[in-house]
């Protein structure tokens, strides 16, 4: 019996793309509690790339606040374990809350 050979690189790219779409969805559904001024690109962390981070700048009152939005996925899946935003302080301070898959208004409407 001949078994098909799975190209691990292709499978890894597919998983990365599924995780990117899932992370984008979770980011759009997160309520930061402040207006979004700007945001950066996603970066992957962890042994299997299961931790995704995105820098976000928020307008908080008269100033701006830099936070990191993070999504953690279960090993080898695009199933989210957690999503949160935190400031880079000691100790980190959680910002906003998960909004139960209700998407925020588009950026231009804010």
XYZ file of N, CA, C and O in Angstrom, residues 28-105:
312
model
N -10.884 41.532 15.809
C -12.029 42.384 15.434
C -13.168 42.289 16.448
O -13.978 43.201 16.550
N -13.244 41.195 17.171
C -14.328 41.000 18.134
C -13.968 41.453 19.556
O -14.801 41.380 20.445
N -12.755 41.912 19.769
C -12.314 42.299 21.107
C -12.714 43.742 21.391
O -12.579 44.614 20.535
N -13.226 43.998 22.577
C -13.609 45.347 22.989
C -12.489 45.907 23.867
O -12.351 45.531 25.015
N -11.690 46.814 23.304
C -10.551 47.383 24.032
C -10.974 48.414 25.074
O -10.200 48.786 25.936
N -12.193 48.928 24.964
C -12.650 49.936 25.912
C -12.145 51.335 25.580
O -12.449 52.283 26.294
N -11.367 51.482 24.518
C -10.820 52.762 24.067
C -10.796 52.753 22.540
O -10.861 51.692 21.921
N -10.651 53.933 21.934
C -10.531 54.020 20.479
C -9.170 53.507 20.031
O -8.150 53.795 20.656
N -9.155 52.771 18.940
C -7.901 52.280 18.374
C -7.300 53.381 17.514
O -7.942 53.894 16.600
N -6.056 53.744 17.805
C -5.344 54.761 17.038
C -4.573 54.094 15.901
O -4.620 54.539 14.758
N -3.863 53.015 16.220
C -3.094 52.280 15.210
C -2.804 50.880 15.730
O -3.001 50.589 16.905
N -2.328 50.043 14.832
C -1.943 48.686 15.212
C -0.862 48.189 14.269
O -0.720 48.660 13.149
N -0.077 47.239 14.753
C 1.024 46.693 13.973
C 0.691 45.335 13.385
O -0.451 44.884 13.415
N 1.723 44.692 12.890
C 1.585 43.373 12.278
C 1.588 42.271 13.343
O 2.110 42.455 14.438
N 1.030 41.130 12.984
C 1.055 39.962 13.853
C 2.468 39.389 13.900
O 3.166 39.367 12.895
N 2.864 38.883 15.059
C 4.095 38.109 15.196
C 3.733 36.804 15.891
O 2.802 36.753 16.690
N 4.462 35.751 15.552
C 4.236 34.436 16.148
C 5.322 34.145 17.167
O 6.483 34.498 16.965
N 4.919 33.463 18.227
C 5.855 33.085 19.278
C 5.541 31.660 19.705
O 4.492 31.125 19.397
N 6.434 31.076 20.441
C 6.210 29.727 20.969
C 6.797 28.659 20.073
O 7.138 28.891 18.917
N 6.895 27.488 20.617
C 7.512 26.359 19.926
C 6.823 26.027 18.602
O 7.473 25.798 17.601
N 5.500 25.998 18.588
C 4.785 25.661 17.350
C 4.119 26.891 16.727
O 3.282 26.753 15.849
N 4.500 28.085 17.168
C 3.891 29.296 16.624
C 2.471 29.507 17.107
O 1.686 30.203 16.475
N 2.126 28.920 18.240
C 0.765 28.978 18.753
C 0.408 30.237 19.528
O -0.727 30.391 19.955
N 1.365 31.131 19.722
C 1.105 32.389 20.429
C 1.259 33.526 19.425
O 2.329 33.704 18.851
N 0.207 34.273 19.215
C 0.219 35.382 18.256
C 0.067 36.687 19.011
O -0.739 36.783 19.944
N 0.829 37.694 18.608
C 0.812 39.001 19.272
C 0.677 40.109 18.240
O 1.190 39.990 17.125
N 0.012 41.186 18.630
C -0.129 42.360 17.772
C -0.064 43.607 18.648
O -0.848 43.739 19.591
N 0.847 44.550 18.344
C 0.884 45.805 19.104
C -0.276 46.706 18.688
O -0.621 46.781 17.503
N -0.885 47.363 19.679
C -2.034 48.245 19.422
C -1.842 49.526 20.226
O -1.434 49.471 21.382
N -2.137 50.666 19.616
C -2.133 51.955 20.322
C -3.579 52.404 20.467
O -4.332 52.408 19.505
N -3.932 52.747 21.698
C -5.298 53.172 22.014
C -5.309 54.625 22.462
O -4.344 55.103 23.048
N -6.408 55.299 22.206
C -6.608 56.646 22.742
C -7.341 56.485 24.057
O -8.483 56.062 24.111
N -6.647 56.816 25.140
C -7.200 56.679 26.484
C -7.282 58.075 27.095
O -6.259 58.623 27.509
N -8.470 58.646 27.119
C -8.609 60.014 27.611
C -7.913 60.976 26.669
O -8.162 60.982 25.480
N -6.977 61.740 27.201
C -6.229 62.695 26.361
C -4.891 62.142 25.895
O -4.170 62.795 25.165
N -4.563 60.956 26.327
C -3.282 60.364 25.963
C -3.455 59.097 25.151
O -4.561 58.737 24.749
N -2.340 58.447 24.914
C -2.351 57.174 24.199
C -1.775 56.085 25.085
O -0.971 56.351 25.974
N -2.206 54.883 24.835
C -1.811 53.728 25.624
C -1.340 52.636 24.668
O -2.042 52.298 23.718
N -0.150 52.106 24.886
C 0.379 51.006 24.076
C 0.031 49.692 24.757
O 0.313 49.504 25.936
N -0.619 48.796 24.015
C -0.969 47.481 24.556
C -0.540 46.407 23.558
O -0.263 46.686 22.396
N -0.503 45.205 24.049
C -0.256 44.045 23.197
C -1.506 43.187 23.229
O -1.994 42.827 24.301
N -2.042 42.884 22.037
C -3.169 41.974 21.937
C -2.596 40.595 21.650
O -1.742 40.433 20.782
N -3.028 39.601 22.399
C -2.468 38.253 22.282
C -3.564 37.219 22.089
O -4.627 37.311 22.690
N -3.284 36.252 21.237
C -4.169 35.110 21.021
C -3.310 33.856 21.163
O -2.224 33.781 20.594
N -3.794 32.902 21.933
C -3.083 31.639 22.108
C -3.947 30.518 21.546
O -5.142 30.448 21.833
N -3.324 29.670 20.736
C -4.025 28.552 20.101
C -3.581 27.231 20.707
O -2.441 27.094 21.166
N -4.477 26.242 20.661
C -4.126 24.884 21.079
C -3.086 24.330 20.100
O -3.036 24.741 18.935
N -2.275 23.417 20.557
C -1.193 22.852 19.757
C -1.724 22.268 18.447
O -2.698 21.512 18.449
N -1.091 22.665 17.349
C -1.377 22.162 15.997
C -2.815 22.376 15.530
O -3.305 21.620 14.691
N -3.499 23.392 16.087
C -4.857 23.703 15.653
C -5.019 25.215 15.536
O -4.139 25.972 15.931
N -6.157 25.637 15.014
C -6.494 27.055 15.031
C -7.595 27.322 16.058
O -8.322 28.297 15.965
N -7.709 26.460 17.065
C -8.688 26.632 18.134
C -8.103 27.520 19.227
O -7.074 27.200 19.812
N -8.775 28.655 19.472
C -8.293 29.621 20.440
C -8.439 29.101 21.867
O -9.471 28.562 22.229
N -7.402 29.302 22.666
C -7.458 29.003 24.087
C -7.814 30.272 24.852
O -8.642 30.260 25.742
N -7.168 31.388 24.474
C -7.444 32.657 25.133
C -7.095 33.817 24.216
O -6.306 33.667 23.290
N -7.718 34.955 24.482
C -7.409 36.203 23.783
C -7.508 37.319 24.815
O -8.448 37.362 25.600
N -6.519 38.203 24.830
C -6.522 39.282 25.813
C -5.619 40.407 25.321
O -4.797 40.218 24.419
N -5.779 41.581 25.910
C -4.889 42.711 25.651
C -4.321 43.141 26.988
O -5.030 43.163 27.994
N -3.033 43.502 26.998
C -2.400 43.929 28.235
C -1.410 45.048 27.966
O -0.855 45.152 26.886
N -1.241 45.895 28.975
C -0.227 46.935 28.885
C 1.124 46.326 29.236
O 1.194 45.286 29.885
N 2.156 46.987 28.813
C 3.507 46.502 29.093
C 3.995 47.209 30.355
O 4.778 48.137 30.312
N 3.451 46.805 31.490
C 3.831 47.351 32.787
C 4.212 46.188 33.688
O 4.095 45.036 33.301
N 4.616 46.508 34.879
C 4.972 45.447 35.819
C 4.108 45.582 37.062
O 4.283 46.537 37.815
N 3.162 44.733 37.331
C 2.744 43.597 36.520
C 1.885 44.063 35.338
O 1.358 45.167 35.361
N 1.744 43.209 34.316
C 0.909 43.582 33.169
C -0.527 43.868 33.599
O -1.045 43.241 34.522
N -1.153 44.826 32.947
C -2.523 45.221 33.255
C -3.421 44.830 32.095
O -3.158 45.211 30.952
N -4.449 44.030 32.362
C -5.381 43.646 31.301
C -6.208 44.853 30.877
O -6.632 45.658 31.697
N -6.452 44.965 29.571
C -7.208 46.071 28.998
C -8.359 45.490 28.197
O -8.166 44.589 27.394
N -9.569 46.021 28.396
C -10.714 45.590 27.603
C -11.247 44.236 28.012
O -10.922 43.701 29.068
N -12.064 43.683 27.120
C -12.676 42.382 27.403
C -13.092 41.703 26.116
O -13.307 42.345 25.100
N -13.203 40.399 26.187
C -13.687 39.612 25.060
C -15.155 39.949 24.854
O -15.926 40.036 25.799
N -15.545 40.151 23.608
C -16.912 40.603 23.349
C -17.801 39.540 22.714
O -18.748 39.857 22.015
N -17.490 38.300 22.924
C -18.377 37.197 22.533
C -18.696 37.158 21.045
O -19.847 37.017 20.649
N -17.686 37.317 20.210
C -17.829 37.236 18.754
C -18.723 38.309 18.138
O -19.177 38.168 17.024
N -19.004 39.371 18.868
C -19.726 40.493 18.267
C -18.683 41.457 17.748
O -17.919 42.032 18.504
N -18.649 41.640 16.456
C -17.605 42.463 15.852
C -17.763 43.931 16.206
O -18.863 44.453 16.267
N -16.592 44.594 16.382
C -16.584 46.039 16.574
C -16.993 46.697 15.278
O -16.901 46.111 14.206
N -17.405 47.953 15.375
C -17.689 48.733 14.177
C -16.391 48.874 13.386
O -15.308 48.893 13.970
